[in-house]
Amino acid sequence: MDYSLVVAIELLREVAGLILIATGLAIVFGMMRVINIAHGEFIMLGGYTVVLTTKQGVNIWIAILILAPLIVGIFGVIVERLIIRHLYGRIIDSLLATWGLSLFLIGFVTVVFGNTVEGVTTPFSAIAIGGYTVSIYTLFLIFAAMAVIASVYLTLRHTKAGLIARATMQNPDMVETLGINSKLVYMATFGIGAAFAGLAGGLLAPISGVVPSMGALLIGKAFITVVTGGTAVVAGTLSASSILGSISQSVTFIFGPVFGDATLLFVALILLRLLPQGITGRIFTRSV
Amino acid sequence: MLRNIHKDWLGAGFVAVLGLAILIFVPVYFDLFEVLQMTKYVVLALFVLSLAYIWGFGGILSFGQAGFFGLGGYVFAVSAINMGQTTIPFLIAIALCVLFAGALGYFMFYGRLNDVYLGVVTLVVTLILYKLINHTAGPEYIIGTARLGGFNGIPSIPIMTLPWQPDQEMEPAQMFQYFMAILIAVYVLLHVLIKSKFGRVAISIRENEVRTSLLGYDVRLYKLCIFMIGGAIGGAAGAMWASYQTFVDPNIFSLEWSAKCLIWVIAGGVGTLIGPIIGVIALEYLSFQLGQTDFINNLIVLGTILILVVLLMPKGLFPTFRDIFLKLWRRRGGQGDGERPG
């Protein structure tokens, strides 16, 4: 009983991790059909924000929940102004340019902070479940992922901004005709996507530490979660994260983390072969 | 008609003759270190040709071309260590890469995956290979007498021998000439292929997939063939790389290699063959020089180049300069001959 509870928590943690790293990417992809390869580096920047500001004595919760998304979000807006806005509609070129940005950021951070792992202490202690211990921070991560996905859903579904965003996804020309500056919408969306990346980086920093090359490992997972999910932000991210996360974590339990990661990628391949437009391209097509 | 054929072949013939001249004269006039350095460029040029072909002339943008490069290197390493000779391992490496490309291509093209999804799948497969090979450090991962070595890589890979002299390792100059000959042969063969009926259909697929399939061509099969050809070239380059370095480690599968390959092609110019070769030499030379200075990070340079090329010169360096040159040439009253094949 205790063991299965621990296993369930571990599965949920993997799913939560995927949700956190993929949400920002899914928003940008669903909205603008831009796959931002530098997303992993945005996460890395969020992690560094937390590490640096807590070293200066900032409260860790302020650093994770406010500073990391804020700073990376502003950075995202700058990137959108400088690079992305020239490349709308040129899907391959935007991929390539963001890949360039990704390499640039890895190099830049390596030069500034060095190629070493930096860490922050994990807040909260651990609790015991029977003979096992579970970090409370893990439970907090699962909660944070649920909060993230719920806030995206509620914003898209029940606010004016969400309505405009969904309309722009469906038909940007019509939205322009109705007097809304779709360029502004795109800029805001990219900034919000970046902010979610920053938040993910901040939340993951206490667990995994930060290192300049961490983005490359994350972007692969985030990327396939988004593509497997398809274009619907909430339903896609949720369904793909659940399927991929629970399968890979189960394999991890049996064969170790490397095979878990490999299985995640392999399952994504099979899913894409069966559903080339992603899960929400075929199922849940009317969801957000 | 005759004039057209003449024009088509002018550029390629010029490049081939230039290549032969380099093959003959470089070992005579340059010292050992420079010859070794140039051998590296030759191998990387062959690697970049694999992507330049499938992307430029088949419209298949692979984000994981390093997968074939690495696979070729590893297969060559393992089989050469086991067999004690290099010619057959070289062929095995190419054959396995073709098979792998066939299997992967079947997945992708018969699933009708389009551009972004194609990029994701190729990237993901390369990541899988990277992770799996990285994991093979333990002594239980052994194929014949070759230990895979995980992140430590495989050391002391045999240097290639000439096919007709299996007992004698190649001298650096010989290796340069042998690899250069392969590069020229592949370049010319690709050119022939592009000008053939197969190549024309491939280009029409790149331009408009739906229209081509409505004209009765099996787009999936064509793309599969193109991808397998690219896999063969990438695998050959990987085997040559492993033999040149006498060492191979999992970083050969890393995103950085795939990114580099892509940057060389896009900087040199998509849709030409010579452009990416120029791209590889120029950028590798640049990063070699910058590497000497030690205070500029290589990735910063690569990233900046990629962003700037995409934003400012989406056609790539070689086509941009070629068009400027042709425009000036015409203005001066010369006989502009339109598109010159690269």
XYZ file of C-alpha atoms in Angstrom:
630
model
C 0.000 0.000 0.000
C 2.705 2.452 1.046
C 4.825 1.370 -1.870
C 2.074 1.866 -4.430
C 1.399 5.306 -3.008
C 5.051 6.221 -3.423
C 5.023 4.846 -6.971
C 1.918 6.873 -7.752
C 3.582 10.028 -6.442
C 6.655 9.342 -8.552
C 4.508 8.858 -11.663
C 2.683 12.087 -10.940
C 5.978 13.887 -10.430
C 7.180 12.840 -13.889
C 3.877 13.918 -15.429
C 4.060 17.211 -13.525
C 7.594 17.783 -14.747
C 6.515 17.280 -18.357
C 3.553 19.620 -17.897
C 5.784 22.316 -16.424
C 8.424 22.226 -19.140
C 5.970 21.793 -22.019
C 3.245 24.333 -21.213
C 5.159 27.414 -22.365
C 6.197 25.712 -25.575
C 2.648 24.492 -26.192
C 1.231 27.989 -25.808
C 3.660 29.405 -28.339
C 3.223 26.496 -30.754
C -0.553 26.389 -30.478
C -0.850 30.104 -30.992
C 1.754 30.938 -33.596
C 2.936 27.625 -35.039
C 6.418 28.569 -33.895
C 8.462 25.868 -32.236
C 10.884 27.668 -29.997
C 13.999 25.500 -29.727
C 15.487 28.000 -27.281
C 12.709 27.041 -24.863
C 15.103 24.747 -22.998
C 17.474 27.675 -22.568
C 14.615 29.848 -21.321
C 14.082 27.203 -18.639
C 17.790 27.318 -17.903
C 17.643 31.117 -17.537
C 14.771 30.724 -15.072
C 16.898 28.329 -13.051
C 19.843 30.717 -13.047
C 17.592 33.583 -11.986
C 16.603 31.619 -8.897
C 20.154 30.549 -8.085
C 21.580 34.060 -8.456
C 18.841 35.953 -6.649
C 18.714 33.562 -3.687
C 22.475 33.962 -3.374
C 21.827 37.692 -3.011
C 19.501 36.925 -0.129
C 16.157 37.071 -1.916
C 13.473 34.816 -0.436
C 13.366 31.594 -2.452
C 9.600 31.716 -3.000
C 9.783 35.238 -4.401
C 12.653 34.103 -6.623
C 10.835 31.015 -7.948
C 7.286 32.254 -8.277
C 7.814 35.914 -9.211
C 11.323 36.786 -10.339
C 12.031 33.766 -12.573
C 8.859 34.074 -14.695
C 9.074 37.867 -14.750
C 12.668 38.128 -15.909
C 12.439 35.322 -18.465
C 9.101 36.703 -19.676
C 10.667 40.109 -20.325
C 13.552 38.403 -22.053
C 11.023 36.510 -24.197
C 9.360 39.744 -25.273
C 12.731 41.170 -26.284
C 13.503 38.022 -28.280
C 10.124 38.242 -29.985
C 10.758 41.866 -30.985
C 14.267 41.193 -32.255
C 13.977 37.804 -33.956
C 10.670 35.959 -33.968
C 8.407 38.649 -35.404
C 10.374 38.676 -38.656
C 9.745 34.986 -39.118
C 5.991 34.438 -38.648
C 4.670 32.040 -41.247
C 8.180 30.772 -42.000
C 8.014 27.772 -39.739
C 11.367 26.253 -40.664
C 13.209 29.563 -40.469
C 11.816 30.264 -37.017
C 12.985 26.813 -35.925
C 16.462 27.521 -37.222
C 16.676 31.013 -35.733
C 15.573 29.818 -32.310
C 18.085 26.994 -32.547
C 20.710 29.670 -33.158
C 19.431 31.540 -30.124
C 19.643 28.342 -28.098
C 23.298 27.781 -29.014
C 24.048 31.435 -28.341
C 22.507 31.308 -24.874
C 24.325 28.095 -23.927
C 27.611 29.646 -25.009
C 26.884 32.942 -23.306
C 25.886 31.419 -19.970
C 28.891 29.091 -20.085
C 31.199 32.069 -20.543
C 29.574 34.086 -17.759
C 28.895 31.443 -15.113
C 31.179 28.586 -16.101
C 30.268 25.031 -17.006
C 29.488 23.861 -13.487
C 26.343 22.726 -11.715
C 24.944 25.357 -9.378
C 22.261 24.527 -6.866
C 19.898 25.957 -4.312
C 18.732 24.155 -1.219
C 15.371 22.482 -1.531
C 12.721 24.154 0.583
C 10.569 21.881 2.794
C 11.748 18.669 4.332
C 10.589 15.137 3.647
C 7.646 13.230 5.069
C 7.453 9.542 5.789
C 4.895 7.302 4.107
C 5.195 3.986 5.872
C 8.795 2.917 5.389
C 9.468 5.393 2.590
C 10.150 9.110 2.561
C 8.812 11.566 0.028
C 10.026 15.120 -0.302
C 7.267 17.634 0.300
C 8.749 19.667 -2.519
C 7.756 16.831 -4.895
C 4.163 17.195 -3.759
C 4.491 20.955 -4.216
C 5.707 20.420 -7.803
C 2.682 18.280 -8.611
C 0.455 20.950 -7.127
C 2.276 23.672 -9.114
C 1.808 21.773 -12.372
C -1.909 21.417 -11.677
C -2.097 25.127 -10.875
C -0.298 26.011 -14.096
C -2.556 23.918 -16.295
C -5.678 25.123 -14.460
C -4.704 28.765 -14.800
C -4.044 28.368 -18.524
C -7.403 26.654 -18.943
C -9.320 29.263 -16.965
C -7.587 32.149 -18.734
C -8.276 30.748 -22.179
C -11.838 29.793 -21.377
C -13.157 32.503 -19.147
C -11.342 35.793 -19.723
C -11.459 38.397 -22.474
C -7.721 37.968 -23.097
C -8.229 34.229 -23.463
C -11.057 34.788 -25.918
C -8.861 37.047 -28.026
C -6.046 34.526 -27.829
C -8.250 31.655 -28.983
C -9.699 33.766 -31.760
C -6.211 34.704 -32.953
C -5.267 31.023 -32.996
C -8.207 30.248 -35.246
C -8.197 33.201 -37.600
C -5.719 36.048 -37.203
C -7.047 38.002 -40.197
C -10.562 38.092 -38.819
C -9.244 39.258 -35.456
C -7.368 42.076 -37.160
C -10.551 43.097 -38.941
C -12.298 43.340 -35.574
C -9.770 45.934 -34.482
C -7.319 43.915 -32.452
C -3.634 44.239 -33.071
C -2.649 40.609 -33.626
C 1.042 41.478 -33.511
C 0.564 42.647 -29.951
C -1.249 39.416 -29.163
C 1.647 37.417 -30.574
C 4.172 39.413 -28.591
C 2.229 38.913 -25.363
C 1.785 35.210 -26.084
C 5.473 34.682 -26.673
C 6.253 36.569 -23.486
C 3.806 34.444 -21.503
C 5.244 31.263 -23.023
C 8.705 32.404 -21.969
C 7.419 33.261 -18.495
C 6.104 29.714 -18.076
C 9.516 28.428 -19.140
C 11.101 30.662 -16.517
C 8.695 29.370 -13.888
C 9.498 25.775 -14.840
C 13.211 26.513 -14.572
C 12.728 28.128 -11.189
C 10.657 25.240 -9.878
C 13.074 22.596 -11.129
C 16.239 24.376 -9.964
C 16.072 23.107 -6.343
C 15.710 19.503 -7.530
C 18.082 19.171 -10.434
C 20.421 22.152 -10.060
C 21.284 24.347 -13.017
C 23.990 23.945 -15.642
C 24.338 25.774 -18.989
C 23.662 22.639 -21.038
C 20.514 21.575 -19.151
C 18.228 22.966 -21.860
C 19.240 20.383 -24.460
C 17.944 17.551 -22.304
C 14.710 19.345 -21.478
C 13.890 20.636 -24.942
C 13.783 17.106 -26.352
C 11.162 16.067 -23.812
C 9.210 19.334 -24.010
C 9.311 19.276 -27.775
C 7.905 15.775 -28.147
C 5.309 16.338 -25.460
C 3.989 19.340 -27.370
C 4.104 17.684 -30.764
C 2.541 14.498 -29.439
C -0.158 16.558 -27.790
C -1.023 18.528 -30.895
C -2.187 22.092 -31.146
C -4.726 22.296 -28.319
C -2.761 23.782 -25.435
C -4.468 22.401 -22.359
C -5.871 19.092 -23.567
C -2.782 18.329 -25.656
C -0.267 19.044 -22.919
C -2.299 17.227 -20.323
C -2.928 14.088 -22.361
C 0.581 13.833 -23.812
C 2.251 14.483 -20.450
C 0.097 11.865 -18.755
C 0.714 9.161 -21.344
C 4.404 9.810 -21.893
C 5.198 10.615 -18.278
C 3.541 7.593 -16.730
C 4.915 5.139 -19.296
C 8.454 6.445 -19.057
C 8.406 6.572 -15.264
C 7.115 2.986 -15.108
C 9.966 1.848 -17.332
C 12.358 3.851 -15.175
C 11.230 1.888 -12.148
C 11.953 -1.410 -13.835
C 15.001 -0.739 -16.035
C 16.512 2.572 -14.879
C 16.288 6.182 -16.029
C 18.100 5.838 -19.353
C 15.616 3.310 -20.656
C 12.823 5.416 -19.190
C 13.907 8.390 -21.283
C 14.448 6.231 -24.343
C 10.994 4.707 -23.932
C 9.448 8.154 -23.641
C 10.969 9.108 -26.968
C 10.033 5.781 -28.526
C 6.406 5.954 -27.413
C 6.233 9.456 -28.840
C 7.463 8.094 -32.175
C 4.783 5.404 -32.219
C 2.075 7.913 -31.271
C 3.166 10.244 -34.048
C 3.135 7.387 -36.555
C -0.460 6.613 -35.540
C -1.634 10.208 -35.041
C 0.512 12.453 -37.253
C -1.299 15.597 -36.118
C -0.809 14.797 -32.448
C -3.359 13.471 -29.983
C -5.597 16.520 -30.205
C -5.466 16.401 -33.988
C -7.724 13.341 -33.810
C -9.195 13.118 -30.315
C -10.472 16.026 -28.202
C -10.431 18.157 -31.349
C -12.787 20.745 -29.932
C -10.936 21.372 -26.684
C -8.619 24.240 -25.857
C 19.420 21.731 -76.068
C 23.106 21.022 -76.327
C 23.804 24.476 -74.939
C 21.622 23.732 -71.936
C 23.393 20.502 -71.098
C 26.654 22.312 -71.478
C 25.508 24.954 -69.017
C 24.229 22.423 -66.501
C 27.523 20.680 -66.305
C 29.834 23.666 -66.407
C 29.719 24.388 -62.683
C 29.928 20.776 -61.541
C 32.734 20.010 -63.988
C 34.657 23.022 -62.771
C 34.262 21.939 -59.153
C 35.296 18.369 -59.953
C 38.435 19.515 -61.783
C 39.273 21.897 -58.961
C 38.797 19.034 -56.509
C 41.139 16.803 -58.514
C 43.737 19.557 -58.551
C 43.455 19.852 -54.773
C 43.716 16.075 -54.449
C 46.935 16.002 -56.426
C 48.706 19.130 -55.261
C 47.824 19.596 -51.587
C 50.018 16.753 -50.265
C 52.891 18.113 -52.366
C 52.792 21.722 -51.236
C 51.491 21.561 -47.653
C 53.063 20.118 -44.535
C 51.758 17.240 -42.466
C 49.728 19.291 -39.994
C 47.940 21.192 -42.724
C 47.191 18.012 -44.653
C 45.652 16.480 -41.522
C 43.621 19.620 -40.983
C 42.354 19.514 -44.546
C 41.480 15.834 -44.244
C 39.114 16.879 -41.487
C 37.447 19.388 -43.780
C 37.082 16.713 -46.461
C 35.297 14.320 -44.097
C 33.024 17.059 -42.777
C 32.321 18.184 -46.338
C 31.096 14.672 -47.132
C 28.938 14.747 -43.985
C 27.415 18.076 -44.976
C 26.705 16.802 -48.502
C 24.311 14.251 -47.006
C 22.124 16.984 -45.530
C 22.686 19.379 -48.433
C 21.271 16.710 -50.740
C 18.234 15.581 -48.780
C 17.281 19.099 -47.703
C 18.207 21.029 -50.815
C 17.055 18.547 -53.432
C 14.413 16.503 -51.645
C 12.946 19.008 -49.200
C 13.581 16.717 -46.219
C 14.864 18.742 -43.290
C 16.508 16.299 -40.931
C 17.428 17.607 -37.499
C 19.246 14.409 -36.738
C 21.719 13.950 -39.528
C 24.338 13.462 -36.818
C 22.515 10.213 -36.057
C 23.816 8.679 -39.270
C 27.219 10.257 -38.774
C 27.495 8.698 -35.340
C 25.983 5.378 -36.329
C 28.411 5.069 -39.233
C 31.286 5.878 -36.893
C 30.241 3.366 -34.250
C 29.459 0.557 -36.669
C 32.780 1.090 -38.405
C 34.625 1.150 -35.087
C 33.042 -2.032 -33.773
C 33.363 -4.032 -36.970
C 36.876 -2.824 -37.771
C 38.119 -3.779 -34.302
C 36.479 -7.176 -34.644
C 37.515 -7.979 -38.186
C 41.028 -6.562 -38.162
C 40.574 -4.901 -41.527
C 38.745 -1.799 -42.719
C 37.301 -2.158 -46.213
C 34.422 -4.459 -45.360
C 33.626 -2.568 -42.103
C 33.411 0.619 -44.182
C 30.817 -1.065 -46.389
C 28.993 -2.540 -43.385
C 28.779 0.924 -41.820
C 27.241 2.345 -44.979
C 24.861 -0.594 -45.388
C 23.597 -0.408 -41.814
C 23.028 3.326 -42.111
C 21.011 2.733 -45.273
C 18.924 0.116 -43.465
C 18.443 2.395 -40.483
C 17.448 5.281 -42.735
C 15.037 2.932 -44.488
C 13.359 1.877 -41.262
C 13.169 5.392 -39.881
C 12.083 6.788 -43.234
C 9.307 4.222 -43.461
C 8.032 5.416 -40.099
C 8.108 9.041 -41.128
C 7.162 9.184 -44.775
C 4.554 6.450 -44.748
C 3.076 8.190 -41.692
C 3.027 11.328 -43.870
C 4.762 13.430 -41.270
C 5.328 16.975 -42.464
C 8.046 19.510 -41.783
C 7.950 20.256 -38.048
C 7.020 16.707 -37.129
C 9.764 15.364 -39.358
C 12.254 17.582 -37.576
C 11.022 16.388 -34.197
C 11.206 12.708 -35.073
C 14.721 12.898 -36.471
C 15.829 14.915 -33.468
C 14.223 12.455 -31.078
C 15.839 9.441 -32.713
C 19.242 11.067 -32.427
C 18.561 11.800 -28.765
C 17.626 8.145 -28.184
C 20.859 6.982 -29.791
C 22.835 9.494 -27.737
C 21.257 8.357 -24.487
C 21.581 4.657 -25.207
C 25.205 4.799 -26.336
C 26.075 7.035 -23.391
C 24.721 4.342 -21.129
C 26.960 1.538 -22.385
C 29.940 2.203 -20.120
C 29.762 -1.102 -18.257
C 31.858 -4.131 -19.232
C 28.743 -6.074 -20.208
C 28.263 -3.918 -23.292
C 30.671 -5.635 -25.595
C 30.276 -6.635 -29.229
C 32.804 -9.287 -30.179
C 36.072 -7.839 -28.928
C 34.954 -4.208 -29.033
C 33.773 -2.575 -25.834
C 31.274 0.206 -26.471
C 32.665 2.180 -23.551
C 29.672 4.468 -22.979
C 30.672 8.074 -22.435
C 34.351 7.074 -22.571
C 33.996 6.247 -26.251
C 35.880 3.656 -28.276
C 39.634 4.289 -28.516
C 42.220 2.912 -30.963
C 40.011 2.489 -33.977
C 42.090 1.202 -36.912
C 43.175 3.684 -39.550
C 41.672 2.833 -42.905
C 43.679 0.935 -45.478
C 43.394 1.201 -49.201
C 41.021 -1.496 -50.450
C 43.740 -3.065 -52.591
C 46.409 -2.890 -49.851
C 44.661 -4.344 -46.800
C 47.882 -4.829 -44.809
C 49.170 -1.297 -44.935
C 47.704 1.609 -42.992
C 47.338 4.763 -45.007
C 49.834 7.575 -44.680
C 48.202 10.942 -43.892
C 48.740 12.099 -47.473
C 47.243 8.903 -48.849
C 44.298 9.236 -46.527
C 43.722 12.773 -47.701
C 43.772 11.681 -51.323
C 41.564 8.644 -50.721
C 38.953 10.681 -48.842
C 39.142 13.486 -51.379
C 38.547 10.978 -54.169
C 35.469 9.688 -52.332
C 34.223 13.246 -51.847
C 34.636 14.091 -55.534
C 32.968 10.846 -56.573
C 29.992 11.468 -54.278
C 29.723 15.064 -55.467
C 29.673 14.039 -59.126
C 27.275 11.149 -58.514
C 24.883 13.418 -56.618
C 25.050 15.874 -59.472
C 24.206 13.143 -61.974
C 21.377 12.001 -59.713
C 19.948 15.496 -59.399
C 19.943 15.941 -63.156
C 18.345 12.542 -63.758
C 14.612 11.917 -63.936
C 14.674 10.760 -60.308
C 16.282 14.016 -59.251
C 13.772 16.122 -61.171
C 10.868 14.330 -59.514
C 12.553 14.830 -56.143
C 12.820 18.555 -56.774
C 9.191 18.740 -57.798
C 8.303 17.015 -54.516
C 10.281 19.679 -52.706
C 8.370 22.373 -54.573
C 4.901 20.895 -54.280
C 4.248 17.539 -52.750
C 0.522 17.353 -53.455
C 0.846 18.273 -57.110
C 3.607 15.739 -57.624
C 1.584 12.941 -56.098
C -1.428 13.970 -58.204
C 0.778 13.553 -61.258
C 1.100 9.899 -60.271
C 4.424 9.737 -58.471
C 4.637 7.842 -55.199
C 5.951 10.698 -53.074
C 6.538 8.474 -50.057
C 8.780 6.086 -51.958
C 10.792 8.896 -53.518
C 11.334 10.553 -50.149
C 12.330 7.237 -48.637
C 14.949 6.723 -51.352
C 16.299 10.250 -50.934
C 16.529 9.780 -47.199
C 18.357 6.470 -47.596
C 20.865 8.037 -49.956
C 21.435 10.762 -47.390
C 21.863 8.108 -44.712
C 24.451 6.271 -46.806
C 26.516 9.417 -47.321
C 26.224 10.430 -43.665
C 27.227 6.935 -42.545
C 30.224 6.874 -44.882
C 31.330 10.228 -43.500
C 30.912 8.924 -39.956
C 33.067 5.857 -40.660
C 35.744 8.071 -42.207
C 35.561 10.412 -39.222
C 35.998 7.547 -36.752
C 38.969 6.249 -38.684
C 40.491 9.718 -39.058
C 40.181 10.438 -35.333
C 40.913 6.792 -34.353
C 38.368 7.545 -31.632
C 34.631 7.936 -31.350
C 32.464 8.913 -28.384
C 28.720 9.501 -27.868
C 29.066 13.251 -28.364
C 29.055 12.489 -32.076
C 25.282 12.008 -31.640
C 24.849 15.268 -29.759
C 22.572 18.089 -30.795
C 25.635 20.209 -31.401
C 26.729 18.064 -34.341
C 23.262 18.076 -35.897
C 23.084 21.820 -35.388
C 26.504 22.354 -36.897
C 25.596 20.339 -39.974
C 22.457 22.378 -40.395
C 24.336 25.647 -39.949
C 26.901 24.678 -42.573
C 24.157 23.908 -45.063
C 22.085 26.996 -44.410
C 25.106 29.290 -44.291
C 26.436 27.825 -47.514
C 23.059 27.859 -49.206
C 20.235 25.340 -49.360
C 19.700 24.007 -52.866
C 23.336 23.890 -53.890
C 25.985 21.266 -53.287
C 29.103 23.396 -53.408
C 27.680 26.078 -51.119
C 27.486 23.839 -48.029
C 30.993 22.548 -48.730
C 32.227 26.142 -48.757
C 30.145 26.693 -45.622
C 31.790 23.827 -43.785
C 35.303 24.940 -44.656
C 34.682 28.610 -43.891
C 32.925 28.053 -40.573
C 35.238 25.305 -39.345
C 38.228 27.450 -40.243
C 36.624 30.354 -38.413
C 35.946 28.338 -35.270
C 39.451 26.851 -35.466
C 40.912 30.358 -35.488
C 38.577 31.553 -32.743
C 39.400 28.446 -30.740
C 43.009 29.633 -30.739
C 42.027 32.917 -29.104
C 40.281 31.120 -26.249
C 38.085 33.952 -25.007
C 35.249 33.597 -27.503
C 32.939 30.665 -27.012
C 32.352 28.611 -30.130
C 28.636 28.224 -29.488
C 28.134 31.989 -29.294
C 29.673 32.327 -32.746
C 27.691 29.460 -34.254
C 24.436 30.713 -32.756
C 25.003 34.267 -33.922
C 25.820 33.099 -37.431
C 22.698 30.957 -37.580
C 20.423 33.784 -36.412
C 21.989 36.351 -38.729
C 21.917 34.083 -41.775
C 18.255 33.200 -41.236
C 17.275 36.832 -40.716
C 19.459 38.565 -43.278
C 20.444 36.008 -45.895
C 17.843 33.260 -45.941
C 19.227 31.943 -49.216
C 22.669 31.396 -47.722
C 26.050 32.898 -48.451
C 26.944 31.151 -51.684
C 23.680 31.820 -53.582
C 23.583 35.404 -52.303
C 27.077 36.192 -53.508
C 26.498 34.265 -56.732
C 23.414 36.335 -57.485
C 25.246 39.589 -56.718
C 28.092 38.475 -58.932
C 25.772 37.495 -61.782
C 23.936 40.798 -61.518
C 27.156 42.776 -61.730
C 28.317 40.565 -64.588
C 25.155 41.249 -66.560
C 25.317 44.953 -65.897
C 28.786 45.053 -67.364
C 27.367 43.643 -70.577
C 28.550 40.106 -70.079
C 26.413 37.165 -71.087
C 24.394 36.403 -67.982
C 23.401 32.785 -68.149
C 20.795 32.737 -65.405
C 21.013 30.014 -62.791
C 24.340 28.366 -62.551
C 24.211 24.982 -60.911
C 26.413 24.662 -57.883
